[in-house]
Amino acid sequence: MNNLRCLVIDDEPLAIDIIENYLDRLGNVEATRCENAIEALKLMRTASFDIIFLDIEMPLLTGLDFLNSLANPPAIIITTAYR
């Protein structure tokens, strides 16, 4: 069985750690992390992902602006620390 390729994009390293911890429990998941959407855009030029965990509020480029810039986005799960 192939691994599920996940990209976790969040400007808060602790939030990425928490999501990666949950993904590790699933097994057969390969997680890649980016701490901002600009970094993620560069990475996506050379890599493909099955699913993206995307923070809405980030500096430089918001999660929604990032999402709108993708021509054929994979499955997206929106994340936020907002209460």
Short mmCIF file of N, CA and C in Angstrom, two decimals:
data_model
loop_
_atom_site.label_atom_id
_atom_site.label_comp_id
_atom_site.label_asym_id
_atom_site.label_seq_id
_atom_site.Cartn_x
_atom_site.Cartn_y
_atom_site.Cartn_z
N MET A 1 0.85 -1.18 0.00
CA MET A 1 0.00 0.00 0.00
C MET A 1 0.89 1.25 0.00
N ASN A 2 0.56 2.20 -0.85
CA ASN A 2 1.34 3.43 -0.92
C ASN A 2 1.04 4.34 0.26
N ASN A 3 2.05 5.10 0.64
CA ASN A 3 1.86 6.08 1.71
C ASN A 3 1.01 7.24 1.22
N LEU A 4 0.21 7.78 2.13
CA LEU A 4 -0.55 9.00 1.88
C LEU A 4 0.42 10.15 2.07
N ARG A 5 0.59 10.97 1.04
CA ARG A 5 1.53 12.09 1.11
C ARG A 5 0.79 13.34 1.58
N CYS A 6 1.19 13.84 2.75
CA CYS A 6 0.52 14.99 3.36
C CYS A 6 1.49 16.16 3.46
N LEU A 7 0.97 17.35 3.24
CA LEU A 7 1.72 18.58 3.45
C LEU A 7 1.02 19.36 4.55
N VAL A 8 1.78 19.72 5.57
CA VAL A 8 1.24 20.49 6.69
C VAL A 8 1.83 21.89 6.60
N ILE A 9 0.96 22.89 6.44
CA ILE A 9 1.41 24.28 6.29
C ILE A 9 0.86 25.10 7.44
N ASP A 10 1.76 25.61 8.28
CA ASP A 10 1.34 26.41 9.44
C ASP A 10 2.54 27.22 9.90
N ASP A 11 2.29 28.45 10.33
CA ASP A 11 3.39 29.29 10.80
C ASP A 11 3.73 29.02 12.26
N GLU A 12 2.98 28.15 12.91
CA GLU A 12 3.26 27.81 14.31
C GLU A 12 3.81 26.38 14.37
N PRO A 13 5.11 26.23 14.68
CA PRO A 13 5.72 24.89 14.71
C PRO A 13 5.00 23.92 15.65
N LEU A 14 4.47 24.40 16.76
CA LEU A 14 3.76 23.51 17.68
C LEU A 14 2.51 22.93 17.01
N ALA A 15 1.81 23.73 16.24
CA ALA A 15 0.62 23.24 15.54
C ALA A 15 1.01 22.15 14.53
N ILE A 16 2.11 22.35 13.84
CA ILE A 16 2.60 21.33 12.91
C ILE A 16 2.94 20.05 13.66
N ASP A 17 3.63 20.19 14.80
CA ASP A 17 3.99 19.02 15.60
C ASP A 17 2.75 18.22 16.01
N ILE A 18 1.70 18.91 16.41
CA ILE A 18 0.47 18.23 16.85
C ILE A 18 -0.16 17.46 15.68
N ILE A 19 -0.26 18.10 14.53
CA ILE A 19 -0.84 17.42 13.37
C ILE A 19 0.02 16.23 12.96
N GLU A 20 1.33 16.41 12.93
CA GLU A 20 2.23 15.30 12.57
C GLU A 20 2.11 14.15 13.56
N ASN A 21 1.92 14.47 14.84
CA ASN A 21 1.75 13.42 15.84
C ASN A 21 0.52 12.57 15.53
N TYR A 22 -0.58 13.21 15.20
CA TYR A 22 -1.79 12.46 14.82
C TYR A 22 -1.57 11.65 13.55
N LEU A 23 -0.91 12.22 12.58
CA LEU A 23 -0.66 11.51 11.33
C LEU A 23 0.24 10.30 11.54
N ASP A 24 1.24 10.43 12.42
CA ASP A 24 2.14 9.31 12.71
C ASP A 24 1.38 8.12 13.27
N ARG A 25 0.33 8.38 14.03
CA ARG A 25 -0.47 7.30 14.63
C ARG A 25 -1.22 6.49 13.57
N LEU A 26 -1.48 7.09 12.43
CA LEU A 26 -2.23 6.41 11.39
C LEU A 26 -1.40 5.37 10.66
N GLY A 27 -0.11 5.60 10.57
CA GLY A 27 0.74 4.73 9.77
C GLY A 27 0.50 4.99 8.29
N ASN A 28 1.40 4.55 7.44
CA ASN A 28 1.30 4.74 5.99
C ASN A 28 1.07 6.19 5.59
N VAL A 29 1.60 7.12 6.37
CA VAL A 29 1.48 8.55 6.07
C VAL A 29 2.87 9.16 6.03
N GLU A 30 3.14 9.90 4.97
CA GLU A 30 4.40 10.62 4.83
C GLU A 30 4.08 12.11 4.92
N ALA A 31 4.50 12.74 6.00
CA ALA A 31 4.18 14.15 6.23
C ALA A 31 5.39 15.04 5.94
N THR A 32 5.12 16.14 5.26
CA THR A 32 6.12 17.17 4.99
C THR A 32 5.60 18.46 5.59
N ARG A 33 6.49 19.25 6.16
CA ARG A 33 6.06 20.48 6.82
C ARG A 33 6.62 21.71 6.14
N CYS A 34 5.81 22.77 6.13
CA CYS A 34 6.24 24.09 5.68
C CYS A 34 5.72 25.10 6.68
N GLU A 35 6.55 26.08 7.02
CA GLU A 35 6.15 27.06 8.02
C GLU A 35 5.56 28.33 7.42
N ASN A 36 5.39 28.36 6.10
CA ASN A 36 4.65 29.46 5.47
C ASN A 36 4.21 29.01 4.08
N ALA A 37 3.25 29.73 3.54
CA ALA A 37 2.67 29.35 2.26
C ALA A 37 3.62 29.59 1.09
N ILE A 38 4.50 30.57 1.20
CA ILE A 38 5.48 30.83 0.14
C ILE A 38 6.40 29.62 -0.02
N GLU A 39 6.89 29.11 1.10
CA GLU A 39 7.73 27.92 1.09
C GLU A 39 6.96 26.74 0.48
N ALA A 40 5.70 26.61 0.81
CA ALA A 40 4.87 25.52 0.29
C ALA A 40 4.69 25.63 -1.23
N LEU A 41 4.47 26.84 -1.72
CA LEU A 41 4.34 27.03 -3.17
C LEU A 41 5.60 26.59 -3.90
N LYS A 42 6.76 26.93 -3.36
CA LYS A 42 8.03 26.52 -3.97
C LYS A 42 8.15 25.00 -3.96
N LEU A 43 7.81 24.38 -2.84
CA LEU A 43 7.90 22.92 -2.72
C LEU A 43 6.97 22.23 -3.71
N MET A 44 5.78 22.77 -3.90
CA MET A 44 4.80 22.12 -4.76
C MET A 44 5.16 22.19 -6.24
N ARG A 45 6.18 22.94 -6.59
CA ARG A 45 6.67 22.94 -7.97
C ARG A 45 7.34 21.62 -8.31
N THR A 46 7.89 20.95 -7.29
CA THR A 46 8.64 19.72 -7.52
C THR A 46 8.07 18.50 -6.81
N ALA A 47 7.05 18.68 -6.00
CA ALA A 47 6.48 17.56 -5.24
C ALA A 47 4.96 17.60 -5.33
N SER A 48 4.35 16.43 -5.22
CA SER A 48 2.89 16.38 -5.21
C SER A 48 2.42 15.76 -3.90
N PHE A 49 1.21 16.12 -3.51
CA PHE A 49 0.65 15.66 -2.24
C PHE A 49 -0.78 15.21 -2.44
N ASP A 50 -1.21 14.28 -1.61
CA ASP A 50 -2.58 13.78 -1.65
C ASP A 50 -3.52 14.65 -0.84
N ILE A 51 -2.98 15.27 0.19
CA ILE A 51 -3.79 16.08 1.09
C ILE A 51 -2.93 17.18 1.70
N ILE A 52 -3.53 18.34 1.94
CA ILE A 52 -2.83 19.46 2.57
C ILE A 52 -3.62 19.88 3.81
N PHE A 53 -2.91 20.00 4.92
CA PHE A 53 -3.45 20.60 6.14
C PHE A 53 -2.99 22.06 6.11
N LEU A 54 -3.93 22.98 6.02
CA LEU A 54 -3.62 24.36 5.71
C LEU A 54 -4.16 25.32 6.76
N ASP A 55 -3.25 26.06 7.41
CA ASP A 55 -3.64 27.10 8.35
C ASP A 55 -4.20 28.29 7.57
N ILE A 56 -5.24 28.90 8.09
CA ILE A 56 -5.86 30.04 7.41
C ILE A 56 -5.04 31.31 7.61
N GLU A 57 -4.67 31.59 8.85
CA GLU A 57 -3.99 32.84 9.20
C GLU A 57 -2.48 32.64 9.25
N MET A 58 -1.79 33.17 8.24
CA MET A 58 -0.33 33.11 8.21
C MET A 58 0.19 34.42 7.64
N PRO A 59 1.40 34.83 8.05
CA PRO A 59 1.99 36.03 7.46
C PRO A 59 2.45 35.74 6.02
N LEU A 60 2.76 36.76 5.30
CA LEU A 60 3.24 36.71 3.92
C LEU A 60 2.13 36.35 2.93
N LEU A 61 1.49 35.22 3.12
CA LEU A 61 0.43 34.77 2.23
C LEU A 61 -0.55 33.94 3.07
N THR A 62 -1.82 34.35 3.09
CA THR A 62 -2.79 33.61 3.91
C THR A 62 -3.07 32.24 3.29
N GLY A 63 -3.61 31.37 4.12
CA GLY A 63 -3.96 30.04 3.63
C GLY A 63 -4.97 30.08 2.49
N LEU A 64 -5.95 30.96 2.59
CA LEU A 64 -6.96 31.05 1.54
C LEU A 64 -6.38 31.61 0.25
N ASP A 65 -5.46 32.57 0.35
CA ASP A 65 -4.79 33.08 -0.85
C ASP A 65 -3.93 32.00 -1.49
N PHE A 66 -3.25 31.22 -0.65
CA PHE A 66 -2.47 30.09 -1.13
C PHE A 66 -3.38 29.12 -1.88
N LEU A 67 -4.49 28.76 -1.27
CA LEU A 67 -5.42 27.82 -1.88
C LEU A 67 -5.94 28.34 -3.22
N ASN A 68 -6.27 29.62 -3.28
CA ASN A 68 -6.76 30.21 -4.52
C ASN A 68 -5.71 30.24 -5.62
N SER A 69 -4.44 30.14 -5.26
CA SER A 69 -3.37 30.17 -6.26
C SER A 69 -3.12 28.80 -6.90
N LEU A 70 -3.71 27.75 -6.36
CA LEU A 70 -3.49 26.40 -6.87
C LEU A 70 -4.46 26.08 -8.00
N ALA A 71 -3.93 25.63 -9.13
CA ALA A 71 -4.78 25.30 -10.27
C ALA A 71 -5.58 24.02 -10.02
N ASN A 72 -4.93 23.00 -9.51
CA ASN A 72 -5.57 21.70 -9.24
C ASN A 72 -5.19 21.24 -7.85
N PRO A 73 -5.79 21.82 -6.82
CA PRO A 73 -5.39 21.46 -5.46
C PRO A 73 -5.80 20.05 -5.09
N PRO A 74 -4.99 19.40 -4.25
CA PRO A 74 -5.40 18.11 -3.70
C PRO A 74 -6.48 18.35 -2.64
N ALA A 75 -6.85 17.31 -1.92
CA ALA A 75 -7.79 17.47 -0.81
C ALA A 75 -7.19 18.44 0.20
N ILE A 76 -8.02 19.32 0.75
CA ILE A 76 -7.55 20.35 1.69
C ILE A 76 -8.32 20.22 2.99
N ILE A 77 -7.59 20.26 4.10
CA ILE A 77 -8.19 20.38 5.43
C ILE A 77 -7.72 21.71 5.99
N ILE A 78 -8.67 22.60 6.24
CA ILE A 78 -8.35 23.92 6.79
C ILE A 78 -8.17 23.79 8.30
N THR A 79 -7.08 24.37 8.81
CA THR A 79 -6.82 24.36 10.25
C THR A 79 -6.68 25.79 10.75
N THR A 80 -6.93 25.98 12.04
CA THR A 80 -6.76 27.29 12.65
C THR A 80 -6.64 27.13 14.16
N ALA A 81 -5.97 28.08 14.78
CA ALA A 81 -5.88 28.12 16.23
C ALA A 81 -6.90 29.09 16.80
N TYR A 82 -7.69 29.71 15.92
CA TYR A 82 -8.68 30.70 16.35
C TYR A 82 -9.73 30.05 17.23
N ARG A 83 -10.11 30.76 18.29
CA ARG A 83 -11.15 30.24 19.20
C ARG A 83 -12.37 31.09 19.12
#
